[in-house]
Coordinates of C-alpha atoms (C1' of nucleotides) and ligand atoms in Angstrom, one line a residue:
Chain A
M25 CA 33.7 28.8 -29.7
K26 CA 30.0 29.8 -29.1
M27 CA 28.0 32.7 -30.4
N28 CA 25.8 35.4 -28.7
E29 CA 22.3 33.7 -28.3
G30 CA 21.0 36.9 -29.4
V31 CA 21.9 36.5 -33.1
E32 CA 19.4 34.0 -33.4
W33 CA 16.8 36.0 -31.8
A34 CA 17.5 38.7 -33.8
M35 CA 17.4 36.9 -36.8
H36 CA 14.1 35.5 -36.1
S37 CA 13.1 39.0 -35.2
C38 CA 13.7 40.6 -38.5
V39 CA 11.8 37.7 -40.3
N40 CA 8.7 38.4 -38.2
L41 CA 9.1 42.0 -38.7
S42 CA 9.3 41.5 -42.5
W43 CA 6.0 40.3 -42.3
L44 CA 4.7 43.5 -40.5
P45 CA 5.9 46.2 -42.7
G46 CA 5.4 49.7 -41.7
E47 CA 4.3 48.6 -38.2
A48 CA 6.1 49.5 -35.0
V49 CA 6.4 46.3 -32.6
T50 CA 7.6 46.9 -29.4
A51 CA 10.2 44.9 -27.6
K52 CA 7.8 43.4 -25.3
R53 CA 5.5 42.2 -28.1
L54 CA 8.7 40.6 -29.9
A55 CA 9.9 39.0 -27.0
A56 CA 6.4 37.4 -26.0
F57 CA 6.7 35.7 -29.5
Y58 CA 9.1 33.3 -28.5
D59 CA 9.0 34.1 -24.7
L60 CA 12.2 35.5 -24.3
P61 CA 13.5 38.3 -21.3
T62 CA 12.0 41.5 -22.7
A63 CA 14.8 43.6 -21.4
Y64 CA 17.2 41.4 -22.7
L65 CA 15.8 41.2 -26.0
N66 CA 15.7 44.8 -26.0
K67 CA 19.3 45.3 -25.8
Q68 CA 19.7 43.3 -29.0
L69 CA 16.9 45.4 -30.7
Q70 CA 19.1 48.8 -29.7
A71 CA 22.1 47.1 -31.1
L72 CA 20.3 46.2 -34.5
T73 CA 19.2 49.9 -34.5
R74 CA 22.7 51.2 -33.9
A75 CA 23.6 49.5 -36.8
G76 CA 21.0 50.8 -39.0
I77 CA 19.1 47.6 -39.5
L78 CA 15.8 48.7 -37.6
S79 CA 14.4 51.8 -36.7
S80 CA 12.9 52.7 -33.5
T81 CA 10.4 55.2 -32.4
S82 CA 9.8 56.0 -28.6
G83 CA 6.4 56.7 -26.9
P84 CA 3.1 54.8 -27.1
K85 CA 2.7 53.6 -30.4
G86 CA 6.2 53.5 -30.6
G87 CA 8.5 50.3 -31.3
F88 CA 10.7 48.7 -33.9
Q89 CA 10.5 48.2 -37.8
L90 CA 12.9 47.3 -40.5
A91 CA 15.1 50.4 -41.5
R92 CA 15.4 49.0 -44.9
D93 CA 14.7 46.5 -47.5
P94 CA 15.0 42.8 -46.5
R95 CA 16.9 42.2 -49.3
N96 CA 19.3 44.5 -48.0
I97 CA 19.8 42.9 -44.5
T98 CA 22.2 40.3 -44.9
L99 CA 23.0 37.8 -42.0
L100 CA 26.5 38.9 -41.3
D101 CA 25.0 42.4 -40.9
I102 CA 22.9 40.9 -38.0
L103 CA 25.8 39.1 -36.6
T104 CA 28.2 41.8 -36.4
A105 CA 25.9 43.7 -35.2
I106 CA 25.0 41.5 -32.2
D107 CA 28.0 39.5 -31.8
G108 CA 30.8 41.9 -32.6
A109 CA 33.4 41.9 -35.7
D110 CA 36.0 40.4 -34.0
D111 CA 37.5 37.0 -35.3
A112 CA 37.0 33.6 -33.5
F113 CA 40.4 32.6 -33.8
R114 CA 42.1 35.2 -31.7
C115 CA 45.9 35.7 -32.9
T116 CA 47.5 36.7 -29.3
Q117 CA 50.5 36.7 -31.3
I118 CA 52.4 34.3 -29.2
L119 CA 55.4 34.2 -31.7
K120 CA 56.5 37.4 -30.1
A121 CA 57.3 35.5 -26.9
G122 CA 59.0 33.0 -28.7
P123 CA 62.9 33.1 -29.7
G124 CA 63.7 34.8 -32.9
A125 CA 60.8 37.0 -32.7
D126 CA 61.0 40.5 -34.5
P127 CA 59.1 42.6 -32.2
K128 CA 58.1 44.9 -35.3
A129 CA 56.4 42.2 -37.7
D130 CA 52.7 42.1 -37.5
Y131 CA 52.3 38.1 -36.7
R132 CA 48.7 38.4 -38.1
E133 CA 50.1 39.1 -41.4
V134 CA 53.0 36.8 -41.4
C135 CA 52.1 33.6 -39.4
L136 CA 50.8 30.9 -41.7
V137 CA 48.5 29.4 -38.7
S138 CA 46.9 32.7 -38.5
Q139 CA 46.4 33.3 -42.2
A140 CA 44.6 29.6 -42.7
M141 CA 42.4 30.3 -39.8
R142 CA 41.7 33.8 -40.9
A143 CA 40.9 32.8 -44.5
A144 CA 38.3 30.1 -43.6
E145 CA 36.9 32.5 -41.4
L146 CA 36.5 35.2 -44.0
N147 CA 35.2 32.4 -46.0
Y148 CA 32.5 32.0 -43.2
R149 CA 31.3 35.7 -42.9
R150 CA 31.5 36.1 -47.0
E151 CA 29.0 32.9 -47.1
L152 CA 26.8 34.8 -44.3
A153 CA 26.8 38.2 -46.3
G154 CA 25.3 36.3 -49.3
Q155 CA 22.2 35.2 -47.7
T156 CA 19.5 38.1 -46.7
I157 CA 16.4 38.2 -44.7
A158 CA 14.6 38.4 -47.9
D159 CA 16.2 35.0 -49.0
I160 CA 15.1 33.3 -45.7
V161 CA 11.7 34.7 -45.8
T162 CA 11.1 33.6 -49.6
R163 CA 12.1 30.3 -48.4
V164 CA 9.8 30.4 -45.2
E165 CA 7.0 31.0 -47.4
A166 CA 7.7 28.5 -49.7
Q167 CA 7.9 25.9 -47.1
S168 CA 5.0 26.8 -45.1
P169 CA 2.6 29.8 -46.8
A170 CA 0.6 30.0 -44.2
A171 CA 3.3 31.6 -41.9
P172 CA 3.1 35.3 -42.6
E173 CA -0.6 35.2 -42.0
N174 CA -0.4 33.3 -39.1
T175 CA 2.4 35.3 -37.6
R176 CA 0.2 38.9 -38.3
T177 CA -3.0 37.5 -36.7
W178 CA -0.5 36.3 -33.8
F179 CA 0.4 39.5 -33.3
A180 CA -2.8 41.3 -33.8
N181 CA -4.3 38.9 -30.9
L182 CA -1.8 39.6 -28.5
K183 CA -3.1 42.1 -25.8
S184 CA -1.5 44.2 -23.3
Chain B
M14 CA 32.1 34.0 -30.9
K15 CA 35.4 33.3 -29.6
M16 CA 37.7 30.4 -30.0
N17 CA 39.8 28.5 -27.1
E18 CA 43.2 29.9 -27.0
G19 CA 44.6 26.6 -26.8
V20 CA 43.6 25.8 -30.3
E21 CA 46.5 28.2 -31.3
W22 CA 48.9 26.9 -28.6
A23 CA 48.2 23.4 -30.2
M24 CA 48.6 24.2 -33.7
H25 CA 51.9 25.8 -33.2
S26 CA 52.9 22.8 -30.8
C27 CA 52.2 20.5 -33.2
V28 CA 53.9 22.7 -36.3
N29 CA 57.2 22.6 -33.7
L30 CA 56.9 18.8 -33.0
S31 CA 57.0 18.2 -36.8
W32 CA 60.3 19.4 -36.8
L33 CA 61.4 17.2 -34.0
P34 CA 60.4 13.9 -35.2
G35 CA 60.8 10.6 -33.0
E36 CA 61.7 12.9 -30.4
A37 CA 59.6 13.2 -26.8
V38 CA 59.2 16.9 -25.8
T39 CA 57.8 17.3 -22.5
A40 CA 54.9 19.9 -22.0
K41 CA 57.4 22.1 -19.7
R42 CA 59.9 22.8 -23.0
L43 CA 57.0 22.9 -25.3
A44 CA 55.5 25.7 -22.9
A45 CA 58.9 27.3 -22.3
F46 CA 58.9 28.0 -25.9
Y47 CA 56.3 30.7 -26.0
D48 CA 56.1 31.2 -22.4
L49 CA 52.7 29.6 -21.7
P50 CA 51.5 28.3 -18.6
T51 CA 52.7 24.9 -18.2
A52 CA 49.9 22.8 -16.3
Y53 CA 47.2 24.4 -18.4
L54 CA 49.2 23.7 -21.7
N55 CA 49.5 20.1 -20.5
K56 CA 46.0 19.5 -20.5
Q57 CA 45.4 20.8 -24.2
L58 CA 48.2 18.4 -24.8
Q59 CA 46.4 15.7 -23.2
A60 CA 43.0 16.4 -25.5
L61 CA 45.3 16.2 -28.4
T62 CA 46.8 12.8 -27.1
R63 CA 42.9 11.3 -26.3
A64 CA 42.3 12.4 -30.1
G65 CA 45.3 10.5 -31.2
I66 CA 47.0 13.5 -32.9
L67 CA 50.1 12.9 -30.1
S68 CA 51.2 10.1 -28.3
S69 CA 52.7 10.6 -24.9
T70 CA 55.1 8.4 -22.7
S71 CA 55.4 9.0 -19.0
G72 CA 58.8 9.0 -16.9
P73 CA 61.9 10.4 -17.4
K74 CA 62.6 10.6 -21.4
G75 CA 59.0 10.9 -21.5
G76 CA 56.9 13.7 -23.0
F77 CA 54.8 14.0 -26.4
Q78 CA 55.4 13.7 -30.0
L79 CA 53.1 13.5 -33.3
A80 CA 51.4 10.4 -33.3
R81 CA 51.0 9.9 -37.2
D82 CA 52.2 11.9 -40.5
P83 CA 51.7 15.8 -40.5
R84 CA 50.2 15.2 -43.8
N85 CA 47.4 13.4 -41.9
I86 CA 46.6 15.8 -39.4
T87 CA 44.1 18.4 -40.2
L88 CA 43.6 22.0 -38.5
L89 CA 39.9 20.8 -38.0
D90 CA 41.2 17.8 -36.2
I91 CA 42.9 19.9 -33.8
L92 CA 40.1 22.5 -33.4
T93 CA 37.8 19.8 -32.6
A94 CA 40.1 18.2 -30.0
I95 CA 40.7 20.9 -28.2
D96 CA 37.3 23.4 -28.6
G97 CA 34.7 20.4 -29.3
A98 CA 32.8 19.7 -31.9
D99 CA 29.7 21.8 -31.0
D100 CA 28.5 24.6 -33.6
A101 CA 29.0 27.9 -32.8
F102 CA 25.4 29.0 -33.9
R103 CA 23.4 27.2 -30.9
C104 CA 19.8 26.5 -32.4
T105 CA 18.1 26.7 -29.1
Q106 CA 14.8 25.5 -30.9
I107 CA 13.1 28.8 -29.7
L108 CA 10.2 28.0 -32.3
K109 CA 8.9 25.2 -29.8
A110 CA 8.1 28.3 -27.7
G111 CA 6.3 30.2 -30.3
P112 CA 3.0 29.9 -31.8
G113 CA 2.1 26.9 -33.9
A114 CA 4.9 25.0 -33.0
D115 CA 5.2 21.3 -33.4
P116 CA 6.6 19.7 -30.5
K117 CA 7.7 16.5 -32.7
A118 CA 9.6 18.7 -35.1
D119 CA 13.4 18.9 -34.9
Y120 CA 13.6 22.8 -35.7
R121 CA 17.5 22.2 -36.5
E122 CA 16.5 20.6 -39.5
V123 CA 13.1 22.5 -40.4
C124 CA 14.2 26.2 -39.6
L125 CA 15.7 28.0 -42.2
V126 CA 17.8 30.2 -40.1
S127 CA 19.2 27.3 -38.6
Q128 CA 19.9 25.8 -41.9
A129 CA 21.8 28.7 -43.3
M130 CA 23.6 29.0 -40.1
R131 CA 24.9 25.5 -40.2
A132 CA 25.7 25.2 -43.7
A133 CA 28.0 28.2 -43.4
E134 CA 29.5 26.8 -40.5
L135 CA 30.0 23.3 -42.0
N136 CA 31.8 25.0 -44.8
Y137 CA 34.1 26.6 -42.5
R138 CA 35.0 23.1 -41.0
R139 CA 35.2 21.7 -44.4
E140 CA 38.2 24.5 -45.0
L141 CA 39.8 23.7 -41.9
A142 CA 39.6 20.0 -42.6
G143 CA 41.6 20.6 -46.0
Q144 CA 44.4 22.3 -44.5
T145 CA 47.1 19.7 -42.9
I146 CA 49.9 20.7 -40.6
A147 CA 52.1 19.4 -43.3
D148 CA 50.7 22.2 -45.6
I149 CA 51.5 25.0 -42.7
V150 CA 54.8 23.6 -42.2
T151 CA 55.6 23.5 -45.9
R152 CA 54.6 27.2 -46.2
V153 CA 56.6 28.2 -43.3
E154 CA 59.5 26.7 -44.4
A155 CA 59.1 28.6 -47.9
Q156 CA 58.8 31.8 -45.8
S157 CA 61.5 31.3 -43.3
P158 CA 63.9 28.2 -44.5
A159 CA 65.8 28.5 -40.9
A160 CA 62.7 27.9 -38.7
P161 CA 63.0 24.4 -38.5
E162 CA 66.8 24.4 -37.7
N163 CA 66.6 27.1 -35.4
T164 CA 63.5 25.5 -33.7
R165 CA 65.5 22.4 -33.1
T166 CA 68.9 24.3 -31.9
W167 CA 66.4 26.1 -29.4
F168 CA 65.1 23.2 -28.0
A169 CA 68.4 21.4 -27.7
N170 CA 70.0 24.5 -26.1
L171 CA 66.9 24.8 -23.4
K172 CA 68.3 23.5 -20.2
S173 CA 66.0 22.0 -16.9
Chain C
dT19 C1' 64.7 2.9 -5.1
dG20 C1' 64.2 7.8 -6.6
dG21 C1' 63.1 11.1 -9.8
dT22 C1' 60.7 12.6 -13.7
dT23 C1' 56.5 12.9 -16.4
dC24 C1' 52.1 12.0 -17.9
dT25 C1' 46.9 11.3 -16.3
dG26 C1' 43.1 13.1 -14.5
dG27 C1' 40.0 14.9 -10.8
dA28 C1' 39.3 19.0 -7.9
dT29 C1' 39.7 23.5 -7.0
dA30 C1' 40.4 28.6 -7.8
dT31 C1' 40.2 32.8 -10.4
dT32 C1' 38.4 35.7 -14.2
dA33 C1' 36.1 37.0 -18.1
dG34 C1' 32.2 37.2 -20.5
dA35 C1' 27.5 36.0 -21.2
dT36 C1' 22.9 36.3 -19.6
dG37 C1' 19.5 38.8 -17.1
dT38 C1' 17.4 42.7 -14.2
dC39 C1' 16.7 47.3 -13.0
dC40 C1' 16.1 52.1 -12.9
dT41 C1' 16.6 57.1 -14.7
dG42 C1' 15.9 59.6 -18.5
dA43 C1' 14.4 61.5 -22.9
dA44 C1' 11.1 61.1 -26.6
dT45 C1' 6.5 60.8 -28.1
dA46 C1' 1.1 60.0 -28.7
dG47 C1' -3.3 61.3 -26.7
dC48 C1' -5.9 64.1 -24.2
Chain D
dG2 C1' 0.7 70.6 -20.1
dC3 C1' -0.1 66.3 -18.1
dT4 C1' 0.0 61.6 -18.1
dA5 C1' 1.0 57.2 -19.9
dT6 C1' 3.8 54.5 -23.1
dT7 C1' 7.7 53.2 -24.9
dC8 C1' 12.9 53.2 -26.2
dA9 C1' 18.2 54.3 -24.5
dG10 C1' 21.8 53.4 -21.9
dG11 C1' 24.0 52.9 -17.7
dA12 C1' 24.7 50.2 -13.5
dC13 C1' 24.2 46.4 -11.5
dA14 C1' 23.1 41.0 -10.1
dT15 C1' 23.8 36.3 -11.3
dC16 C1' 25.6 32.5 -13.7
dT17 C1' 28.6 30.1 -17.4
dA18 C1' 32.5 29.3 -19.5
dA19 C1' 37.3 30.0 -20.0
dT20 C1' 41.5 30.3 -17.7
dA21 C1' 45.0 28.5 -14.4
dT22 C1' 46.7 25.9 -10.5
dC23 C1' 47.4 22.0 -7.5
dC24 C1' 47.8 17.5 -6.2
dA25 C1' 47.9 12.2 -5.5
dG26 C1' 48.1 8.3 -8.6
dA27 C1' 50.4 5.9 -12.5
dA28 C1' 54.2 5.0 -15.8
dC29 C1' 58.6 4.9 -16.5
dC30 C1' 63.8 5.0 -16.8
dA31 C1' 68.0 4.8 -14.7
Ligands
LIG203 S1 48.4 32.2 -34.8 FE1 50.6 32.9 -35.7 S2 50.5 35.1 -35.3 FE2 49.1 34.4 -34.0 S3 49.8 34.3 -32.1 FE3 50.3 32.2 -33.3 S4 52.1 32.6 -34.3 FE4 51.5 34.4 -33.9
LIG204 S1 17.5 28.9 -35.4 FE1 15.4 27.9 -36.2 S2 15.5 25.9 -35.2 FE2 17.0 27.0 -34.1 S3 15.8 28.2 -32.4 FE3 15.5 29.4 -33.9 S4 13.7 28.9 -35.2 FE4 14.4 27.3 -33.7

DNA sequence: TGGTTCTGGATATTAGATGTCCTGAATAGC
DNA sequence: GCTATTCAGGACATCTAATATCCAGAACCA
C-alpha cells in the first residue's frame, strides 16, 4: 500500500505557492527548491492544473500558481489529482468465482469484508477532505514564522 | 495507492476457516474455493502463520486453521501481516534537500504535511483495529444464514 | 517407507511507478 | 514576424514491487 511520491511534492509545492500569490513560478524553480526531477514534477503540476488546483501560463514569465484560495484546496483534492480516486482495497469480487455466486450481484455492496474496508477508507478520505492547504500554512507559520519570508527570498535569489 | 490483493484473500480465508473450527484445511482447498493460485495463496497463509493468526501443521491431514478466537483477530492484524506496517504516505524528508534544512531534525515529526497525512492514516488503521473477523462473520450470518453450512458442505464435497 | 503438506528461498513474469526526451502550442519581449 | 521561454502531453526507457511459479528440504501421518 504505497502512495505516489508526487503527492508529497504536490502538497509542498502548493504550500510554497501560497507564499508567492499572483506570481507564476516555473516547474524548474519549484523542482530546484527540493532538488526534484524537473520533468517529472512538471507532470504532477500538470495533473494539478487539470484538476483545477493550479493555473498555468505558457511562455516567458509563465509558470504555475494557485488557481483558487488555499482555504478551498483540500489535501484530498491533491491526493485524488495525483494518485487517482481508486480505493486502495481493490474488491476483485472473488466471490463470483466461488460457489453459490450470484453473477448479477454487485459484491462490492453485498460483501461485508468489502464494506468494512471501504468504510474505513472513506473515513480516511473524509479526514483529508477536512484539511486545507490554508490549514497547513497557518500551522507552519505558527511553528516557524520566518518560513514565508525565507521561501520568498529563496525564490527571488534563485537564478536561471 | 494500491493494497496487496492477498489482503482480501486472507480475510475471506479467515472467515471461511472460522466456519471450520478445529479442522486443518490445506492451501490447495482454500485456493480452490475462490480459484486462486495455490502457491501464491500459500505464501499469504504462511505470512498469517508467522503473524500468529493461523497455525499450520505439515504432512497428510495437515493444513491451516485459526490460531485464536476470531473475536481476537482484527482486520488490521491481517492487513499488517500481509501488506506490512509501512504507511502509504512515504515521507521522504525532502525538506532536508531544501534550503534552511536542519539535518538533525526528524521531519516526519516536525513537518505538518507529514503530520496531517500520518494522522489520517493512523485513524484508518485504528478503525480497522476495531473490526474483528468475528464481527464480519456475525454480519455475514445475519445477512445469509445458510452461508456457514454451505461453506462446510462445499469443503466436505471437494475431492482431491 | 512413501505420500502428503507446509516452509522458505530462488526465480520468472508482469504491472506500475519513476524518470527522460522530444514535438508542438502558447506567449512575452523585441 | 522572430526568437526564446515555458507549458502540454505523448512516447519512450528504466527501475521497483507485486504477482506467480518452482523446487529442495523438513515435518508428519499411515
Ligand atoms: S471483498 Fe467481498 S466483494 Fe470484494 S471480492 Fe472479496 S468477497 Fe467479493
Ligand atoms: S512530508 Fe514533511 S517531513 Fe515528509 S518529506 Fe515532505 S516536508 Fe519532509
